mmCIF file of C-alpha atoms and ligand atoms in Angstrom:
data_model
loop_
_atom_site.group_PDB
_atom_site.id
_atom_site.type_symbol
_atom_site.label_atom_id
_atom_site.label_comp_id
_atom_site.label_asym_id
_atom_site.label_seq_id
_atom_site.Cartn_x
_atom_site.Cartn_y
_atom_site.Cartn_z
ATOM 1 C CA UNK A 1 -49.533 96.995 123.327
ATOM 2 C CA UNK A 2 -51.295 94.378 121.456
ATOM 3 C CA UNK A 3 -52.640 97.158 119.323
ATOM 4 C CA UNK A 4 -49.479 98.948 118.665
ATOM 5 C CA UNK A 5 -48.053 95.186 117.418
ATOM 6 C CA UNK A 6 -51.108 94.406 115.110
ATOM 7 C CA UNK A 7 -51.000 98.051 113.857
ATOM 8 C CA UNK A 8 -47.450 97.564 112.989
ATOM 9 C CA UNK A 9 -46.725 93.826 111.634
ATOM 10 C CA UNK A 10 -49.630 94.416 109.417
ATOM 11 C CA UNK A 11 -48.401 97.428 107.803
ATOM 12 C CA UNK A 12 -45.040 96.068 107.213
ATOM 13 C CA UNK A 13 -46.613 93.234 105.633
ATOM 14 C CA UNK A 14 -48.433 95.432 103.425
ATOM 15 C CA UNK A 15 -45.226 97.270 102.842
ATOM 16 C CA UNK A 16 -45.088 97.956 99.144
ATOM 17 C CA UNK A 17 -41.396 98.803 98.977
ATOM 18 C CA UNK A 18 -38.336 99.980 101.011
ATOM 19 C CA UNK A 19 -39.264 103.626 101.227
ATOM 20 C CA UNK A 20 -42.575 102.045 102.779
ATOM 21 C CA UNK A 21 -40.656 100.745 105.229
ATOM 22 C CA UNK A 22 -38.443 103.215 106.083
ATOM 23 C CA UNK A 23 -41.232 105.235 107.148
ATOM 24 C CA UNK A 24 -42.924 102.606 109.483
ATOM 25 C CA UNK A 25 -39.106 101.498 111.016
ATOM 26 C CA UNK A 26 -39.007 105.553 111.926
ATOM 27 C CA UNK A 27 -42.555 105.862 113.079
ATOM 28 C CA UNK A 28 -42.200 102.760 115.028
ATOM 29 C CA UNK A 29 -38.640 102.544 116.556
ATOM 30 C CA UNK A 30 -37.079 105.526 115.496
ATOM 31 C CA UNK A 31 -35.558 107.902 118.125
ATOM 32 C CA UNK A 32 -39.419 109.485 118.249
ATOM 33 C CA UNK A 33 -41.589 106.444 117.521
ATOM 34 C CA UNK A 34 -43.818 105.290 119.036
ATOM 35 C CA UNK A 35 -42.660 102.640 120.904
ATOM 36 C CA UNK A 36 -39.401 104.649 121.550
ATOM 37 C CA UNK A 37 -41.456 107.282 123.190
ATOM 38 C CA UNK A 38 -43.381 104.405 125.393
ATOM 39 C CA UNK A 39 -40.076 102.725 126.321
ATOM 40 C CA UNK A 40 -39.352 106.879 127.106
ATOM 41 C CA UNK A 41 -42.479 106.668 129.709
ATOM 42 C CA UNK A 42 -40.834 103.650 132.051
ATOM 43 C CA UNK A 43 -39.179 105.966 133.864
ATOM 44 C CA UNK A 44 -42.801 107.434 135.075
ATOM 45 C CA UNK A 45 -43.644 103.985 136.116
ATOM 46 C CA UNK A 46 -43.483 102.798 139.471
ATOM 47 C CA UNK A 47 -40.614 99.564 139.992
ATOM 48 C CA UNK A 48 -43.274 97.028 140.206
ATOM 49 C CA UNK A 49 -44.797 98.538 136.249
ATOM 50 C CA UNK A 50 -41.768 98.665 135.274
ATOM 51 C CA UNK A 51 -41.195 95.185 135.777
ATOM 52 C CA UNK A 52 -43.923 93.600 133.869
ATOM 53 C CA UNK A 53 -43.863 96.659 131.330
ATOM 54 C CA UNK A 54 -40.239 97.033 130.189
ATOM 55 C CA UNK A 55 -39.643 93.733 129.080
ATOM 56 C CA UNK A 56 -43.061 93.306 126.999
ATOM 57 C CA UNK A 57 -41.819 96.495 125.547
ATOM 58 C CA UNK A 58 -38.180 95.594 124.551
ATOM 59 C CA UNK A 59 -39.892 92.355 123.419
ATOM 60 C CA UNK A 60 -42.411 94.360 121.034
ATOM 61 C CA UNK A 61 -39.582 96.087 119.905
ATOM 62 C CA UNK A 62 -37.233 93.093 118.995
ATOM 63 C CA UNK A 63 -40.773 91.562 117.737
ATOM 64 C CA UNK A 64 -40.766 94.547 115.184
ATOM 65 C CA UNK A 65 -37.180 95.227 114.348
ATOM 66 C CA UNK A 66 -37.314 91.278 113.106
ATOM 67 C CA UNK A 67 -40.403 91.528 111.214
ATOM 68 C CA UNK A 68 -38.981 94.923 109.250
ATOM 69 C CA UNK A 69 -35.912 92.954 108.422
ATOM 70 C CA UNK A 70 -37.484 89.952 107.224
ATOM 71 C CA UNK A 71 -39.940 92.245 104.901
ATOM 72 C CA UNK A 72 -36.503 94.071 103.649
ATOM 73 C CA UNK A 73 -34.942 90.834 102.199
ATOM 74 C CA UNK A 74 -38.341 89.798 100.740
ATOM 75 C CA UNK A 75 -38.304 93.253 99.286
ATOM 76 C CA UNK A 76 -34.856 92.745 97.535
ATOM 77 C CA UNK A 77 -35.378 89.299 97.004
ATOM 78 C CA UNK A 78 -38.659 89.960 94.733
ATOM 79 C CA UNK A 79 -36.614 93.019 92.994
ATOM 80 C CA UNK A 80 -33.983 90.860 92.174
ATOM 81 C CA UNK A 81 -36.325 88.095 90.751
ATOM 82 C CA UNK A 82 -37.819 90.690 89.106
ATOM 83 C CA UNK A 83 -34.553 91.781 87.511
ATOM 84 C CA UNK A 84 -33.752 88.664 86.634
ATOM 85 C CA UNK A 85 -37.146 88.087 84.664
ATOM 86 C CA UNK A 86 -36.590 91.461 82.369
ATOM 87 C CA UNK A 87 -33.025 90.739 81.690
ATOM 88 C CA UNK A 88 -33.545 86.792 80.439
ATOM 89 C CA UNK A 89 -31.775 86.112 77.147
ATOM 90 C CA UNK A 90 -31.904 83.019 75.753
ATOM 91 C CA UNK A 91 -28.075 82.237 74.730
ATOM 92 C CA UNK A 92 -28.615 78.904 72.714
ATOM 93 C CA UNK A 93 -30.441 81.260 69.757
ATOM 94 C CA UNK A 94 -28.523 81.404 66.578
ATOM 95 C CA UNK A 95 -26.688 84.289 65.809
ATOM 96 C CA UNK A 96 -28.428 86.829 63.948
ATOM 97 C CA UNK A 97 -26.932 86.121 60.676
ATOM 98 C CA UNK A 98 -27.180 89.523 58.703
ATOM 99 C CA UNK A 99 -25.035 90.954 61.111
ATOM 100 C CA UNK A 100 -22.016 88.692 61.020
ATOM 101 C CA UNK A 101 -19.340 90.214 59.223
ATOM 102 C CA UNK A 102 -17.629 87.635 56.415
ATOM 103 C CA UNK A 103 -13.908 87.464 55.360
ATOM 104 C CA UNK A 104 -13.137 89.130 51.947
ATOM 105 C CA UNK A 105 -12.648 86.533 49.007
ATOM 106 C CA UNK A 106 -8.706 88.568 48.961
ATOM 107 C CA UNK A 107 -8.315 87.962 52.477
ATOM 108 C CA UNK A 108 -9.212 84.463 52.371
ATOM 109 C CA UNK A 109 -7.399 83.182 49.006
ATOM 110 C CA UNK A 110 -3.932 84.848 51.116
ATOM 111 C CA UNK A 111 -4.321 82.772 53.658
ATOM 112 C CA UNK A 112 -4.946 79.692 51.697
ATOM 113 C CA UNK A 113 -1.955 80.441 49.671
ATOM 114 C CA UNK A 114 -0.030 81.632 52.605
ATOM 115 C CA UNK A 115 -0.925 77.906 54.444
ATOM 116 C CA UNK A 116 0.446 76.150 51.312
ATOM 117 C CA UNK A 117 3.041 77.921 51.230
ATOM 118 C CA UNK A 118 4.303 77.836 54.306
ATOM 119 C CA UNK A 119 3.737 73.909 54.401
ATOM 120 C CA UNK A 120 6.748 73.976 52.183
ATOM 121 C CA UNK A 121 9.121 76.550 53.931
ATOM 122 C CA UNK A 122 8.428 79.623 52.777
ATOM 123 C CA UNK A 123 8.191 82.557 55.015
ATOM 124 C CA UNK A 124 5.791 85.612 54.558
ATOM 125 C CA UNK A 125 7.664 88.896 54.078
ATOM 126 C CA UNK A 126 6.521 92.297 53.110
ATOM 127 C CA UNK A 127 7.666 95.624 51.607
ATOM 128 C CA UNK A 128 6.571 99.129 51.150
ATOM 129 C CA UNK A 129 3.368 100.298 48.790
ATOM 130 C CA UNK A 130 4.706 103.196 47.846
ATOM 131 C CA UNK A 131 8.379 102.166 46.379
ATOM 132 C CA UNK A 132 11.659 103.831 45.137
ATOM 133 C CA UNK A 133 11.950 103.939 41.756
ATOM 134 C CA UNK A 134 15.269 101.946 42.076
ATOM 135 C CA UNK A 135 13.346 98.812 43.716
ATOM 136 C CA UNK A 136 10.330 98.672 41.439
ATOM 137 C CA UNK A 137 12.771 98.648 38.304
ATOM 138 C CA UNK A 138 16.405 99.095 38.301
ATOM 139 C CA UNK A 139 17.291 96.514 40.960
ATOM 140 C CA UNK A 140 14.691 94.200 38.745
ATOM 141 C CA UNK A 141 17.028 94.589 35.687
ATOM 142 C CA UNK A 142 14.506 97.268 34.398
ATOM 143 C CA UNK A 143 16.395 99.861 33.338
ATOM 144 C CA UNK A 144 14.974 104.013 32.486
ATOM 145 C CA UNK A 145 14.662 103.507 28.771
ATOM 146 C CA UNK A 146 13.106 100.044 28.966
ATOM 147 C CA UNK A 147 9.562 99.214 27.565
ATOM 148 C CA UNK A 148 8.738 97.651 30.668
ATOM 149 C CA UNK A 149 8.297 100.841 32.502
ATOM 150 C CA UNK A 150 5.611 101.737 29.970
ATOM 151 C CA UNK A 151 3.744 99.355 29.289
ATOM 152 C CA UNK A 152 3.312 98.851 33.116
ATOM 153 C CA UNK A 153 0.977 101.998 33.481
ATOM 154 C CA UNK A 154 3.025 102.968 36.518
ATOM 155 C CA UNK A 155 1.278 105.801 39.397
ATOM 156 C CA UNK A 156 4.341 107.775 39.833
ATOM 157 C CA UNK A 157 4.471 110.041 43.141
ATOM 158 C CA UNK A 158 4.804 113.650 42.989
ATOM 159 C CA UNK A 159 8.261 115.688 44.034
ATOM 160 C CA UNK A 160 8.928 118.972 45.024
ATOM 161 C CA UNK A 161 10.031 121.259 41.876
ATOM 162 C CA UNK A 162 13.890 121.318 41.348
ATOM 163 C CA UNK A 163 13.916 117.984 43.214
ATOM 164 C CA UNK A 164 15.702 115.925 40.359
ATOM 165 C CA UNK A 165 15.779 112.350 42.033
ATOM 166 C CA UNK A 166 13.499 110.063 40.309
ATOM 167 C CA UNK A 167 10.184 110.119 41.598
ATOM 168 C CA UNK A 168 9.027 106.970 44.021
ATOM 169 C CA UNK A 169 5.967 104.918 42.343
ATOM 170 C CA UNK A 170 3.011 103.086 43.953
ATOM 171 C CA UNK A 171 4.701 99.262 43.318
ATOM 172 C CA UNK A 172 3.384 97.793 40.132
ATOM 173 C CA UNK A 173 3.989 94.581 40.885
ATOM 174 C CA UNK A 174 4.869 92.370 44.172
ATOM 175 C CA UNK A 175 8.739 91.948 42.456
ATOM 176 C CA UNK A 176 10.573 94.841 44.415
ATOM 177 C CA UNK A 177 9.994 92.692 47.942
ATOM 178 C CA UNK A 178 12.345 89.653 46.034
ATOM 179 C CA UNK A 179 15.476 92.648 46.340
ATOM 180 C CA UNK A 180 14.230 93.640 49.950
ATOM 181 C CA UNK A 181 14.438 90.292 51.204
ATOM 182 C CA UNK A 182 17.494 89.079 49.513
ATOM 183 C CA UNK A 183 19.046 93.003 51.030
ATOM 184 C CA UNK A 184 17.099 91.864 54.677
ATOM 185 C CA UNK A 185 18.063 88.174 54.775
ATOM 186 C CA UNK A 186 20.587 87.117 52.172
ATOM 187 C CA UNK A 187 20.703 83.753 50.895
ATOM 188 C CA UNK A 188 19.690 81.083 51.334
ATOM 189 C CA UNK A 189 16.179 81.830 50.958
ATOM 190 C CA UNK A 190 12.624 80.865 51.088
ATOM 191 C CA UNK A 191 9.431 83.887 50.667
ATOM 192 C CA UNK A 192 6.327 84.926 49.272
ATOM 193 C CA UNK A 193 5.268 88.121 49.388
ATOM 194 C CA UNK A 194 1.244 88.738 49.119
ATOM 195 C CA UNK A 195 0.363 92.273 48.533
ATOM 196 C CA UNK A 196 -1.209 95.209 47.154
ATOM 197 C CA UNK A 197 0.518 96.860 43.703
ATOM 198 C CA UNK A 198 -1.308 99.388 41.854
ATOM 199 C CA UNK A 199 -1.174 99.650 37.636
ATOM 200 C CA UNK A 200 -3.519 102.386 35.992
ATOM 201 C CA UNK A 201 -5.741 99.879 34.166
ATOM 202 C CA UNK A 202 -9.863 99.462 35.017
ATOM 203 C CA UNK A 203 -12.217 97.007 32.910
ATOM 204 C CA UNK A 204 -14.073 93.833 33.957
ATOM 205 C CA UNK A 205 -10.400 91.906 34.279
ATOM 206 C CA UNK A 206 -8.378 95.171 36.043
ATOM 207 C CA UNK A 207 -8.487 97.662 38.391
ATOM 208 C CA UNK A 208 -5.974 100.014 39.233
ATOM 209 C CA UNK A 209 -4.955 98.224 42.593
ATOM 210 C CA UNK A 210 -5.235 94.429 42.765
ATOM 211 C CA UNK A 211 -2.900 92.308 44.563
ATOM 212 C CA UNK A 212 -0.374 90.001 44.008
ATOM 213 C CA UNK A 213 1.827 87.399 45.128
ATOM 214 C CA UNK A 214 5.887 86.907 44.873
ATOM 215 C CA UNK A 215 7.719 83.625 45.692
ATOM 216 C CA UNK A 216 11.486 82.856 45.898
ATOM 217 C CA UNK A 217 13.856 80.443 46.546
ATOM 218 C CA UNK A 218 17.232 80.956 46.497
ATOM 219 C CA UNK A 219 19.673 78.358 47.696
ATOM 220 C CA UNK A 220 22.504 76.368 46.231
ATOM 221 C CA UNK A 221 21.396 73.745 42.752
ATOM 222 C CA UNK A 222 18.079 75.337 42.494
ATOM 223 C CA UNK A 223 16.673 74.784 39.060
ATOM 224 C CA UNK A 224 13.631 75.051 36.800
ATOM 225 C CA UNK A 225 12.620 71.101 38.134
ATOM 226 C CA UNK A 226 12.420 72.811 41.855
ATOM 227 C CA UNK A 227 9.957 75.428 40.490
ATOM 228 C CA UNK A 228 7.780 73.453 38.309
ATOM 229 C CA UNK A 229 7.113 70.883 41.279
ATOM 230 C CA UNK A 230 6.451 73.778 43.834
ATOM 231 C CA UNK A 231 3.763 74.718 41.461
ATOM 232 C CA UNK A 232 2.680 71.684 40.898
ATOM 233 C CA UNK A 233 2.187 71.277 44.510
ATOM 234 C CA UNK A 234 1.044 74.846 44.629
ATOM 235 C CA UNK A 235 -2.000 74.332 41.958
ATOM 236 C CA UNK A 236 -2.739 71.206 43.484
ATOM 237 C CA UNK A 237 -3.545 72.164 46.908
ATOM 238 C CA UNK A 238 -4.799 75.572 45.827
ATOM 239 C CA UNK A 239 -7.715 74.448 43.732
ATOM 240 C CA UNK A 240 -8.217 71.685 45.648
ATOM 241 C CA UNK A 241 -7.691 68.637 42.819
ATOM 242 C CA UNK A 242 -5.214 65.709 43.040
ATOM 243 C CA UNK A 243 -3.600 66.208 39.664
ATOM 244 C CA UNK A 244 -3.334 68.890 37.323
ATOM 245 C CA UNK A 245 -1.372 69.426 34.279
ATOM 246 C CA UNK A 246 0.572 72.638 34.025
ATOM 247 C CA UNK A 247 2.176 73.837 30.785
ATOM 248 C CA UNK A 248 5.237 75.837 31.050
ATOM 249 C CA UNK A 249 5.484 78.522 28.045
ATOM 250 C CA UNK A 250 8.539 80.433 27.140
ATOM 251 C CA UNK A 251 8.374 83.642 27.904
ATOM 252 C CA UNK A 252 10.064 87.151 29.022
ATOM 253 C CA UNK A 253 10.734 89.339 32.077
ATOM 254 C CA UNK A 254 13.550 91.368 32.301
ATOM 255 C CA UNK A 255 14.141 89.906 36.068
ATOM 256 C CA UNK A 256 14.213 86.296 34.834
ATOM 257 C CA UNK A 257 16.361 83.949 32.502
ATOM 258 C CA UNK A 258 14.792 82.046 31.311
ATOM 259 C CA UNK A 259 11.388 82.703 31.815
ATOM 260 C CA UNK A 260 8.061 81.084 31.410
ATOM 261 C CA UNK A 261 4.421 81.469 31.951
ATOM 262 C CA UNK A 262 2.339 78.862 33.335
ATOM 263 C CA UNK A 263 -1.005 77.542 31.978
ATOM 264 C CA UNK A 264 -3.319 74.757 33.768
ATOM 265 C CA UNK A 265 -5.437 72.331 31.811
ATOM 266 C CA UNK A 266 -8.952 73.168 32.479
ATOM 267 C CA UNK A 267 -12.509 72.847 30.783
ATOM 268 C CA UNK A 268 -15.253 75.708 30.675
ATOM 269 C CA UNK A 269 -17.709 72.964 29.658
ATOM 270 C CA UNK A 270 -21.224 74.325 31.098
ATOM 271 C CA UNK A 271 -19.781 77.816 31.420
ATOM 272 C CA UNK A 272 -18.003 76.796 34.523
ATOM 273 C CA UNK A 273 -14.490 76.116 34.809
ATOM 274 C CA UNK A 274 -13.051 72.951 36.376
ATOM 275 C CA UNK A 275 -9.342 72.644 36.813
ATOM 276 C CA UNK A 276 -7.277 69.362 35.597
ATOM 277 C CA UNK A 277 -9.911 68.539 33.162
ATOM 278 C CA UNK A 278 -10.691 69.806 29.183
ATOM 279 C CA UNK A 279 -8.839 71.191 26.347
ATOM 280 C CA UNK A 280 -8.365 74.414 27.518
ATOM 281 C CA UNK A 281 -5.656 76.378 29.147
ATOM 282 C CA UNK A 282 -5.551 79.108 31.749
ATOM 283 C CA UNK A 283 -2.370 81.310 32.149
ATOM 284 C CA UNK A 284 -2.078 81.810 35.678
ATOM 285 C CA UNK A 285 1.479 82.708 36.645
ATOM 286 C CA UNK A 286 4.645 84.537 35.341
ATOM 287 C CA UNK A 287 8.100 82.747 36.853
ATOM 288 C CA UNK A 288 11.614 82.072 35.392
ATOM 289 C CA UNK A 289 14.968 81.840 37.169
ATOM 290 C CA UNK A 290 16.492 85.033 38.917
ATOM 291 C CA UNK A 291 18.475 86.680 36.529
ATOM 292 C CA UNK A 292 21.932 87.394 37.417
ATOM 293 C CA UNK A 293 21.695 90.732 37.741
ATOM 294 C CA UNK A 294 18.724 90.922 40.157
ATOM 295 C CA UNK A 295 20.643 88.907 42.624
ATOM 296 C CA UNK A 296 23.739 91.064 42.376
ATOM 297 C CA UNK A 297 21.179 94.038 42.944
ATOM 298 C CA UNK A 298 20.416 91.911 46.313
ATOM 299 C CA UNK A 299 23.811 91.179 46.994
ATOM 300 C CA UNK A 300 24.013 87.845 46.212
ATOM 301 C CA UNK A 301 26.805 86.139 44.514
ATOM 302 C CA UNK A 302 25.202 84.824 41.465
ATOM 303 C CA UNK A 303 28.460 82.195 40.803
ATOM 304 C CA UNK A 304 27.345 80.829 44.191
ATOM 305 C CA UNK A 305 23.816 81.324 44.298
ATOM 306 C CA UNK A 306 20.515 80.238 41.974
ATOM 307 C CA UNK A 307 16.980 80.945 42.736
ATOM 308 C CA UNK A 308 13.455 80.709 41.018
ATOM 309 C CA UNK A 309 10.771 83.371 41.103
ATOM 310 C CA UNK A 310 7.249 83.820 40.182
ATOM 311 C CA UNK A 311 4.211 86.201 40.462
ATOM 312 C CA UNK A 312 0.699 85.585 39.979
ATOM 313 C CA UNK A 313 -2.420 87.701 41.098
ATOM 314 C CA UNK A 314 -4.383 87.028 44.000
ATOM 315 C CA UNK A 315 -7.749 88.083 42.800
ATOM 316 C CA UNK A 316 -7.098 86.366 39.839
ATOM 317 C CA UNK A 317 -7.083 83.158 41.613
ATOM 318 C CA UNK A 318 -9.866 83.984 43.831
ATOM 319 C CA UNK A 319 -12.101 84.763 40.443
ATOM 320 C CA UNK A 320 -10.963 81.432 39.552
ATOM 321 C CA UNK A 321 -11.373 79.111 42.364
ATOM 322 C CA UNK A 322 -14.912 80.576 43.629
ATOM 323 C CA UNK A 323 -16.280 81.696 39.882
ATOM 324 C CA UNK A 324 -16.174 85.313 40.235
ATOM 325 C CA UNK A 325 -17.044 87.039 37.271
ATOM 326 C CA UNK A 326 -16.059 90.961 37.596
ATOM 327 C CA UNK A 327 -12.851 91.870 39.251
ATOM 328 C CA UNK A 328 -14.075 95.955 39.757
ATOM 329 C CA UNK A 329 -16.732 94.345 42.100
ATOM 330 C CA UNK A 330 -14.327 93.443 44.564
ATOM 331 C CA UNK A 331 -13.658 96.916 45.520
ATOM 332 C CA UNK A 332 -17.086 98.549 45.289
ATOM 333 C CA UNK A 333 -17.881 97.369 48.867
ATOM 334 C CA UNK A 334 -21.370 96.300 48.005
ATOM 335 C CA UNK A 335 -22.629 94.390 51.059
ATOM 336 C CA UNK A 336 -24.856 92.301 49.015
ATOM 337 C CA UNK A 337 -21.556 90.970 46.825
ATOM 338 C CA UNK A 338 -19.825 90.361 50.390
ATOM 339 C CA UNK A 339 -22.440 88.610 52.237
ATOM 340 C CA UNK A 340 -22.533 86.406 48.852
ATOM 341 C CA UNK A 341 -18.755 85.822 48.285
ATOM 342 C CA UNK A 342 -17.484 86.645 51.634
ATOM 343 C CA UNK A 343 -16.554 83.649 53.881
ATOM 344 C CA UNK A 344 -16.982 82.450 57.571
ATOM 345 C CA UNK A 345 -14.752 84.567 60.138
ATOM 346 C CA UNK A 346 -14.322 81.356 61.954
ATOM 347 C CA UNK A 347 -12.952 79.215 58.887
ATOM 348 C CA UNK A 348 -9.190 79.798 58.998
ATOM 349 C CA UNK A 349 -8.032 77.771 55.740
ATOM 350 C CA UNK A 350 -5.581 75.120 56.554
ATOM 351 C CA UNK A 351 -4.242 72.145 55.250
ATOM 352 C CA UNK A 352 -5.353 70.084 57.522
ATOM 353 C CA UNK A 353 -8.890 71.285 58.318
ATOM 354 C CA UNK A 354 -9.501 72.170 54.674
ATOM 355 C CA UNK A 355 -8.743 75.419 52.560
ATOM 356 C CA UNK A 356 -11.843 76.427 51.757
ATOM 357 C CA UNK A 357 -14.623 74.560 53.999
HETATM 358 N N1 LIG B 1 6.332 90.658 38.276
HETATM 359 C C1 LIG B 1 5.703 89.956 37.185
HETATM 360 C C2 LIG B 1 4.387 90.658 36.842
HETATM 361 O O1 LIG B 1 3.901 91.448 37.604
HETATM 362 C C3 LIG B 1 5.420 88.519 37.521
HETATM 363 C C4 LIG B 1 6.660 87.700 37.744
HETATM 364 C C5 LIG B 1 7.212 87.574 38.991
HETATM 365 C C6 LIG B 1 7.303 87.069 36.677
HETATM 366 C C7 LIG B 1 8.356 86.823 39.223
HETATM 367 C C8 LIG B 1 8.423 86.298 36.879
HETATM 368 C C9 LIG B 1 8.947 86.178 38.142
HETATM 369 O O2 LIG B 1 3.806 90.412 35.793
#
């Protein structure tokens, strides 16, 4: 008996793994082990064997039962430590930085205009890409025969042959939302509209989709003093400065009367431009009051109604702000221009965090 125990409690001890064990549980106590097959021979015994052997038996057996048990949790314990040891990361190490994706410089100069924006009322809205005809120009006081539609280098979509409606055009411009929201909402009326438009143009300055973005107001006394301070504000905040002359130049669209373009005061001393400063001026926006006629397109009463407009492009502004020098490189997806201009995912620009750090 003495040998059967030593034979066994060292071998589980040596016990390499659970299949190990396995095999010394069955050739110890399984149904023919060998201590099953001794416990088998009690019945040979006479009573007063029996007595001394069975329980020294069931005692051996217990004895080993315990011992394979205990061996089994070391077992998993050490596998788990082991586990634990391969699969270790250390989770204070920086982030691999060439992998982290940036935000676009388009992405990120709409939301900064978006958070000005909305600071001062106005709501985001949106409208199709691909537009009719009738909201691009018509509605926009830009009748068939005008030079407008010309000189705007318009992507016109294709229609079936012996379909004689006009064809629908990839939006030049953000303008055709102002008649969609005045339709949508009527007045009064507080938007900008950031988007893609499309014009068949490519050099250093254009490519033949850019984006822009649309604000109007329309309410009751709304004048050319409302617009010129929302811009004011506008520039302000947008390039970050605390004040900044703007320059207000007559001008023409057909969806405005009157209309100007706006120019900020800046400097390219050094080759680098700083806003509010210098000699020179920068056109950066086209804006006038709604002409009659586009409101009426929106149903709007124009003898009860006013409203100013303006347009300005987005990548424009970016190029501006953050000294980009080639628009086309926007859209040639070059990760090397990206992980240069691009900016941190987890900077959302805000007013009161900061636009853009
Ligand atoms: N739609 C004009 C453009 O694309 C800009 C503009 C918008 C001008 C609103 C005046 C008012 O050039």
């Amino acid at each position: 008996m003495d040998d059967l125990r030593d034979k066994y409690l060292t071998a589980i001890a040596d016990a390499g793994d659970e299949a190990a064990l396995e095999t010394l549980r069955v050739q110890a106590v399984g149904k023919k082990g060998e201590i099953s097959l001794k416990m088998r021979e009690l019945g040979k015994m006479t009573p007063e064997e029996r007595q001394v052997m069975g329980p020294k038996l069931n005692a051996l057996k217990d004895e080993i039962n315990s011992a394979l048990s205990a061996k089994k949790q070391g077992l998993a314990d050490a596998a788990l430590d082991e586990r634990l040891r391969g699969e270790w990361l250390d989770v204070t190490l920086p982030a691999r930085s060439r992998r982290s994706g940036t935000i676009h410089p388009v992405s990120q100069v709409s939301e900064e205009v978006t958070a000005i924006f909305a600071d001062m009322g106005f709501a985001v809205a949106e409208g199709p890409q691909v537009e009719s005809d009738w909201h691009n120009f018509d509605a926009l006081n830009i009748p068939g025969h005008h030079p407008a539609r010309a000189e705007m280098d318009t992507f016109y979509m294709h229609r079936d042959t012996g379909d004689t409606r006009p064809p629908h055009v990839l939006r030049t411009h953000t303008s055709p939302v102002q008649i969609r929201s005045m339709e949508l909402q009527g007045a009064p009326l507080r938007v900008i509209c950031p988007g893609r438009v499309y014009r068949a143009d490519y050099d250093q300055t254009h490519t033949p989709m850019f984006h822009q973005v649309e604000g109007l107001a329309v309410d009751k006394d709304i004048s050319m003093a409302n617009l010129k301070w929302v811009l004011e504000e506008f520039v302000k905040a947008y390039f970050e400065v605390d004040g900044v002359d703007l320059r207000f130049r007559a001008s023409h669209f057909p969806f405005t009367e009157p209309s100007a373009e706006v120019d900020i005061r800046c400097s390219w001393e050094g080759g680098t431009l700083k806003v509010g400063e210098g000699d020179d001026w920068l056109e950066i926006l086209g804006s006038g009051m709604v002409h009659p006629k586009v409101l009426m397109a929106g149903n709007i009463d124009p003898a009860a109604w006013q409203g100013f407009a303006f347009g300005m492009g987005i990548d424009r502004i970016a190029m501006l702000k953050y000294g980009i020098p080639d628009l086309r490189a926007f859209f040639d997806s070059d990760l090397r221009w990206l992980r240069h201009y691009g900016f941190s995912a987890l900077d959302v620009p805000t007013l009161r965090g900061g636009l853009s750090r």
